[in-house]
Short mmCIF file of C-alpha atoms in Angstrom, two decimals:
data_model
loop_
_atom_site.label_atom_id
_atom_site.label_comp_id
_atom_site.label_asym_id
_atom_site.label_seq_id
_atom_site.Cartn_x
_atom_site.Cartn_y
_atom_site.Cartn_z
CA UNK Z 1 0.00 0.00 0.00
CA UNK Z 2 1.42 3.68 -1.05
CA UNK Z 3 1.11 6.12 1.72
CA UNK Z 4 -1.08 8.93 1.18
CA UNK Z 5 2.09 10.64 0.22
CA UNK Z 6 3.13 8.88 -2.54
CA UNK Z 7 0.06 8.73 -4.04
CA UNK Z 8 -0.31 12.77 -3.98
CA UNK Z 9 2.81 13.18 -5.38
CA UNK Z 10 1.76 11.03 -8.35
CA UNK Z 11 -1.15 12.38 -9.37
CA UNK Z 12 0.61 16.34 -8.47
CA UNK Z 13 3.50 15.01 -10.76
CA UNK Z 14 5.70 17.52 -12.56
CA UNK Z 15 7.29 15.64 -15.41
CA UNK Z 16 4.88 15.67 -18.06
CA UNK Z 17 5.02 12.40 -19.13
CA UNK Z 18 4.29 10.58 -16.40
CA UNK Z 19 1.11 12.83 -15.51
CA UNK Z 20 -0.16 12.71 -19.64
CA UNK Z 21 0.02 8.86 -19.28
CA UNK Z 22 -1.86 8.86 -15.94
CA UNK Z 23 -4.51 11.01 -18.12
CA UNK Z 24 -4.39 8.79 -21.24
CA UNK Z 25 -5.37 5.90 -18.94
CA UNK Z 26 -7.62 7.10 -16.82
CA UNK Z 27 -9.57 8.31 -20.08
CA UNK Z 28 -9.40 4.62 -21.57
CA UNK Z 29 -10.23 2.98 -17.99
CA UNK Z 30 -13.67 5.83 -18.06
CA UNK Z 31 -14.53 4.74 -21.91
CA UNK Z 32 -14.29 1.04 -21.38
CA UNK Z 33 -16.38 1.69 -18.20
CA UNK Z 34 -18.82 3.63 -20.22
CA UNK Z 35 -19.20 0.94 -22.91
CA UNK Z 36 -20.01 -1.89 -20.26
CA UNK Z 37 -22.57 0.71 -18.25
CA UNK Z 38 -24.16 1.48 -21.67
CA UNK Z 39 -24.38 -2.12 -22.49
CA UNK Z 40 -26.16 -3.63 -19.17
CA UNK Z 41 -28.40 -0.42 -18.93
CA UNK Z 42 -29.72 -0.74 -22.66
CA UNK Z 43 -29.83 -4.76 -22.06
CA UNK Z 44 -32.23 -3.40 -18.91
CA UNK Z 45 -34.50 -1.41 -20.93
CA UNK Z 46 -32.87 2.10 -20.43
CA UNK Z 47 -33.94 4.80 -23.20
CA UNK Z 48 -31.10 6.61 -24.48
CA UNK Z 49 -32.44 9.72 -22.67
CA UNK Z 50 -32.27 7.79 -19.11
CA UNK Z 51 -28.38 6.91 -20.01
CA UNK Z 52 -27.52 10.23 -21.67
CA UNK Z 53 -28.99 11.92 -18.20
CA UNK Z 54 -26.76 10.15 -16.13
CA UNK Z 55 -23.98 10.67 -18.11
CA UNK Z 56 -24.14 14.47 -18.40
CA UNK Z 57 -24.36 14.80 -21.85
CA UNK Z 58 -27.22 15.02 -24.39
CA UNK Z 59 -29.20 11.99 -26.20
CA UNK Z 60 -27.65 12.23 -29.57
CA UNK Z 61 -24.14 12.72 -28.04
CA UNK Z 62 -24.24 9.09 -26.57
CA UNK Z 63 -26.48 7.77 -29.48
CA UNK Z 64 -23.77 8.86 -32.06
CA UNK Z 65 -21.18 7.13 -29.90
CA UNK Z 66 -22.67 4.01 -28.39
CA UNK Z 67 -25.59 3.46 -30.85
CA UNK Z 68 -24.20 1.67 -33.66
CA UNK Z 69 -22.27 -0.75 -31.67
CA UNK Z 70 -25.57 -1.70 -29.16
CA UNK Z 71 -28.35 -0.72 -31.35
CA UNK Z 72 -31.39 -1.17 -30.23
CA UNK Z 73 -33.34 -2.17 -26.70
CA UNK Z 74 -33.47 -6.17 -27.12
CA UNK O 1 -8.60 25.08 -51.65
CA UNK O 2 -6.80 22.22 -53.08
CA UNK O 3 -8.64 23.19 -56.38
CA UNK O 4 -6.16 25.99 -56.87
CA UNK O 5 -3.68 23.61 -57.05
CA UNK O 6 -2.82 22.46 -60.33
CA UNK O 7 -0.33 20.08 -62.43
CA UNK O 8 2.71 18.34 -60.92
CA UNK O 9 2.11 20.05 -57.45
CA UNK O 10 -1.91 18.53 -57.26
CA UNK O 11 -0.32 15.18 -58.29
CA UNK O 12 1.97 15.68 -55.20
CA UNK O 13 -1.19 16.33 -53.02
CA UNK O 14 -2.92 13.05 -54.30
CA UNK O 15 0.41 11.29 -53.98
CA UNK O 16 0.18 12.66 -50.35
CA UNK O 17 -2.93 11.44 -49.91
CA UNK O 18 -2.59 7.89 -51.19
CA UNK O 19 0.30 7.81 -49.03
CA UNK O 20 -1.48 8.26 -45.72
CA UNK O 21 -4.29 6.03 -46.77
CA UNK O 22 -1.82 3.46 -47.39
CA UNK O 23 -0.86 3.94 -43.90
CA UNK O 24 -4.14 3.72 -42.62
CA UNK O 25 -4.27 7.25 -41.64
CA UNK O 26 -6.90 10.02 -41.34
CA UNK O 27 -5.12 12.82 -42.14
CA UNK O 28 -2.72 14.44 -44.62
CA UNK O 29 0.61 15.85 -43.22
CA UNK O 30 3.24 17.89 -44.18
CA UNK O 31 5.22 14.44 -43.44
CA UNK O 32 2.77 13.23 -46.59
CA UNK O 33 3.09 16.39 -48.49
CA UNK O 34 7.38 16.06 -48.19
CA UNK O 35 6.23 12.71 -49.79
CA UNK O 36 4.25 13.63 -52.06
CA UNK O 37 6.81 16.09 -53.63
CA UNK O 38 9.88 13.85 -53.35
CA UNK O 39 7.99 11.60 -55.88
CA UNK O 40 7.55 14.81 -58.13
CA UNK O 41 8.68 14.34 -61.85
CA UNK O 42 10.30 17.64 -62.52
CA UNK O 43 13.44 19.39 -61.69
CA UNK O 44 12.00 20.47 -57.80
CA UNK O 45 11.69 16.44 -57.14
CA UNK O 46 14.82 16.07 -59.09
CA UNK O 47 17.03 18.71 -56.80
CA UNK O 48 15.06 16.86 -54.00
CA UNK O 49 15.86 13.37 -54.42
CA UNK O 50 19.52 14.61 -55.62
CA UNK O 51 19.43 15.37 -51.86
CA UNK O 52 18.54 11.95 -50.43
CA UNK O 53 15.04 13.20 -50.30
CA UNK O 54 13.96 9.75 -52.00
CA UNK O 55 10.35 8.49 -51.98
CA UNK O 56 11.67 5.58 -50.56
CA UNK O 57 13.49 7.36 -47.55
CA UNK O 58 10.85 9.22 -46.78
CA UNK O 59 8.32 6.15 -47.38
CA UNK O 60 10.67 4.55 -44.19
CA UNK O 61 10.46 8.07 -41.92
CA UNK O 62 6.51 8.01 -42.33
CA UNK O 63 6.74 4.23 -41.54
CA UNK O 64 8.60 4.88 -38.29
CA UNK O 65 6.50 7.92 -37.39
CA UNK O 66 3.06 5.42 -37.60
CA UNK O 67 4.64 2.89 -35.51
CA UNK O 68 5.72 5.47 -33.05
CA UNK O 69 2.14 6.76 -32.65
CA UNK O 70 0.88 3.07 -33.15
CA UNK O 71 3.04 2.01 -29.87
CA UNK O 72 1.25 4.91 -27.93
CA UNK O 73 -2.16 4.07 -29.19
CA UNK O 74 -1.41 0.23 -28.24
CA UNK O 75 -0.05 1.37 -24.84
CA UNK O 76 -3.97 3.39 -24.13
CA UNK O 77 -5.44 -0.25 -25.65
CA UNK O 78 -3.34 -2.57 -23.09
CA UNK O 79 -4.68 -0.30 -20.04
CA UNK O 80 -1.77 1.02 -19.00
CA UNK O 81 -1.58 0.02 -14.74
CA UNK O 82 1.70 1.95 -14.06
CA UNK O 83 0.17 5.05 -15.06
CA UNK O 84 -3.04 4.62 -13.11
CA UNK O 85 -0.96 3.77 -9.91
CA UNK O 86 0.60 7.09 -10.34
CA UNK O 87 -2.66 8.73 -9.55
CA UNK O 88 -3.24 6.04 -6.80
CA UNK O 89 -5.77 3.80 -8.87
CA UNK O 90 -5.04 0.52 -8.31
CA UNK O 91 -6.51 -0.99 -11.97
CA UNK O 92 -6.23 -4.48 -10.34
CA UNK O 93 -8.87 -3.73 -8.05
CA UNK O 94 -10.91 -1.49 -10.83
CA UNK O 95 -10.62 -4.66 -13.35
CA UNK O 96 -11.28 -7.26 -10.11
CA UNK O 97 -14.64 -5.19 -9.51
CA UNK O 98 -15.56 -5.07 -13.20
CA UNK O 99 -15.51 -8.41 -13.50
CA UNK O 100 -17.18 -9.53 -10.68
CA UNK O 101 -20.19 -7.16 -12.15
CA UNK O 102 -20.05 -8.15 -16.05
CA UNK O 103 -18.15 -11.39 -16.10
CA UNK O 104 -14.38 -12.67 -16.38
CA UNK O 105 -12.57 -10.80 -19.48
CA UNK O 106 -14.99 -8.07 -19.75
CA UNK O 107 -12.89 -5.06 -19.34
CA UNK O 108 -10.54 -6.04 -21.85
CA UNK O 109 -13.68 -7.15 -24.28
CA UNK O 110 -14.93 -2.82 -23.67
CA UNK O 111 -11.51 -2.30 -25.03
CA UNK O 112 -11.80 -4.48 -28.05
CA UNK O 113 -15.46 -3.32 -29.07
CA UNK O 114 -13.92 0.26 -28.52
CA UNK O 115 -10.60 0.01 -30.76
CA UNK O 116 -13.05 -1.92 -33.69
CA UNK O 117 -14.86 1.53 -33.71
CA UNK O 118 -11.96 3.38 -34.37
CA UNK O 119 -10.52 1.04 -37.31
CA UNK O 120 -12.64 2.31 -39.84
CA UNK O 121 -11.33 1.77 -43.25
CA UNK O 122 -10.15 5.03 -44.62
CA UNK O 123 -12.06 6.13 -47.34
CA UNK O 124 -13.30 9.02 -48.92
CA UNK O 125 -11.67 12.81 -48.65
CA UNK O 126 -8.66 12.80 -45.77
CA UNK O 127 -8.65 15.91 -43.00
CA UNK O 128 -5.88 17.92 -43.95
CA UNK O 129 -3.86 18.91 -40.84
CA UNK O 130 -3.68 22.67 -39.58
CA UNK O 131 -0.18 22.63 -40.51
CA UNK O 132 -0.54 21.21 -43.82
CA UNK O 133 -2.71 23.30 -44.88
CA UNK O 134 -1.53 26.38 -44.08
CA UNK O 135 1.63 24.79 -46.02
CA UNK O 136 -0.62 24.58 -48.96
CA UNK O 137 -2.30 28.27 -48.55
CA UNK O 138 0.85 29.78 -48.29
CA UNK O 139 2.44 28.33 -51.62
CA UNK O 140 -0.81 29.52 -53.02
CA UNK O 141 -0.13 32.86 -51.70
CA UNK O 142 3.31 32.54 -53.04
CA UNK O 143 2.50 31.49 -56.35
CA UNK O 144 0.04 34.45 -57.47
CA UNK O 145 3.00 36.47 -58.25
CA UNK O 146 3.77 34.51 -61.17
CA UNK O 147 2.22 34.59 -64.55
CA UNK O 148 -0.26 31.62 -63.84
CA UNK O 149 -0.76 32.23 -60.47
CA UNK O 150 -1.10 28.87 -59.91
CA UNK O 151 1.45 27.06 -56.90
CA UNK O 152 4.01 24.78 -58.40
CA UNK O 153 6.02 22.15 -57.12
CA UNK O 154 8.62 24.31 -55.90
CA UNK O 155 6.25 26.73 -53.74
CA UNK O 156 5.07 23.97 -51.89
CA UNK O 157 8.74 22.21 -51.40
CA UNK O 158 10.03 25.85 -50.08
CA UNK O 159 6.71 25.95 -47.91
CA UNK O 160 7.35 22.74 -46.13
CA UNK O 161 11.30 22.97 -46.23
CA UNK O 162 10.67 26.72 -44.35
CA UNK O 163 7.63 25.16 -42.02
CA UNK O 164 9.51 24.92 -38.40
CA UNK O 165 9.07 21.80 -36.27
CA UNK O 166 6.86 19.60 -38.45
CA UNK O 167 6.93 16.61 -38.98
CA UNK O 168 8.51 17.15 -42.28
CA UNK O 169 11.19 19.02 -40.61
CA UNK O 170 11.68 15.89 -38.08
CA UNK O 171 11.90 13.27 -41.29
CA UNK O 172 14.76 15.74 -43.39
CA UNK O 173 16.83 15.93 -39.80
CA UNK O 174 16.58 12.46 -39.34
CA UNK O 175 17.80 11.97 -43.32
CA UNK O 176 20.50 14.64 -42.28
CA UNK O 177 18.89 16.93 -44.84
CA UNK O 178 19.86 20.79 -44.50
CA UNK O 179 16.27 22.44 -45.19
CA UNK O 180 17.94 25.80 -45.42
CA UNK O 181 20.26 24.31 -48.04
CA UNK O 182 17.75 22.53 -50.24
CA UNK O 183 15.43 25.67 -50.16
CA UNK O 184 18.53 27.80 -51.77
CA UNK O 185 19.21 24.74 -54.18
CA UNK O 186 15.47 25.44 -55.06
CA UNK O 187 15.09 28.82 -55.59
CA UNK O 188 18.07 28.98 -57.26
CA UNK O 189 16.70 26.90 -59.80
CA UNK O 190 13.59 28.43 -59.99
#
């Protein structure tokens, strides 16, 4: 376990490349999260309105993105 | 814009663009445009490849430059832990949750259905870059003092050769390629 320390001086890092990797990732780990979410709550009957209101963002914005892959409510 | 460009110089703009497609890219460069006029079959490609600027040495540059940015792209694909540790998430945990709620292989299987998305054949009209194409307004610019006014090879080989850290730049370095040099060799020609 890092101490609390560590762990601030991490995500406070300096050198650029460590702290644009740490954003690169946590941006992947958010979409991949975002595909499975999308997934389970379509697969439970959630309109895209429901999902896009969670999310923050408008209907068409998560349509565009998610909507070919899923498609529709099965 | 491009429709202003004419002759040998619009064949170096579809050579460009053939190039990046072959690469599987969305965009055209001024990496593809230093391409694209290397291949040119008149006395500015001729002073050029004279100069080691070769198709087939700048073919190998653009080559490098995709696996470069390939590597990077693969990196964001694998889920890169070391990173996320760095901010103090602990992606072991994340991915033990995840998987516990959607099933054994399911955070990698988000990444695959994510990364399918994004390898879309590439068809149809390429972006042009910012860079590139104020590389290709400029040798417009530059080319409505002559009689034509239409950009030849040679205003868009000084454009890129004068362009400061592009990608072209990086590829004539690496070929140990004096741009100042070659753009006197040009216009001295001219």
């Amino acid at each position: 376990m890092e101490s609390t320390l560590e762990i601030a001086e991490g995500a406070a890092s300096q050198d650029p490349d460590v702290g644009l990797r740490a954003v690169a990732a946590l941006r992947e780990l958010a979409e991949r999260l975002e595909v499975l979410q999308i997934e389970n709550a379509r697969r439970l009957g959630w309109s895209w309105q429901e999902i896009a209101d969670r999310l923050g963002v408008t209907k068409q914005t998560v349509h565009r993105k998610h909507g070919p892959r899923i498609g529709r409510r099965s | 814009m491009t429709r202003r460009i004419e002759g040998e110089a619009r064949r170096a703009v579809i050579r460009a663009q053939e190039q990046a497609r072959r690469f599987g890219q969305h965009f055209i460069g001024c990496e593809h445009l230093l391409y694209g006029v290397a291949g040119a079959d008149d006395a500015v490609g001729g002073i050029l490849r004279a100069r080691g600027v070769t198709p087939e040495r700048v073919d190998e540059q653009l080559a490098a430059l995709v696996r470069r940015s390939r590597s990077a792209a693969a990196r964001q694909r694998d889920l890169d832990g070391e990173a996320l540790d760095t901010i103090g998430v602990d992606l072991d945990a994340v991915r033990a949750r995840v998987e516990q709620a959607f099933g054994p292989g399911s955070l990698d299987r988000a990444g695959a259905a994510r990364s399918s998305r994004a390898k879309r054949d590439v068809t149809g009209h390429l972006r042009v870059t910012r860079q590139a194409r104020a590389c290709l307004k400029r040798s417009i610019r530059a080319a409505e003092a002559r009689p034509d006014g239409r950009p030849d090879t040679a205003e868009l080989a000084l454009v890129l050769l004068d362009v400061r850290a592009s990608a072209a730049r990086s590829i004539l370095a690496t070929l140990g390629v004096s741009a100042p040099e070659l753009s006197a060799e040009i216009s001295g020609a001219l």
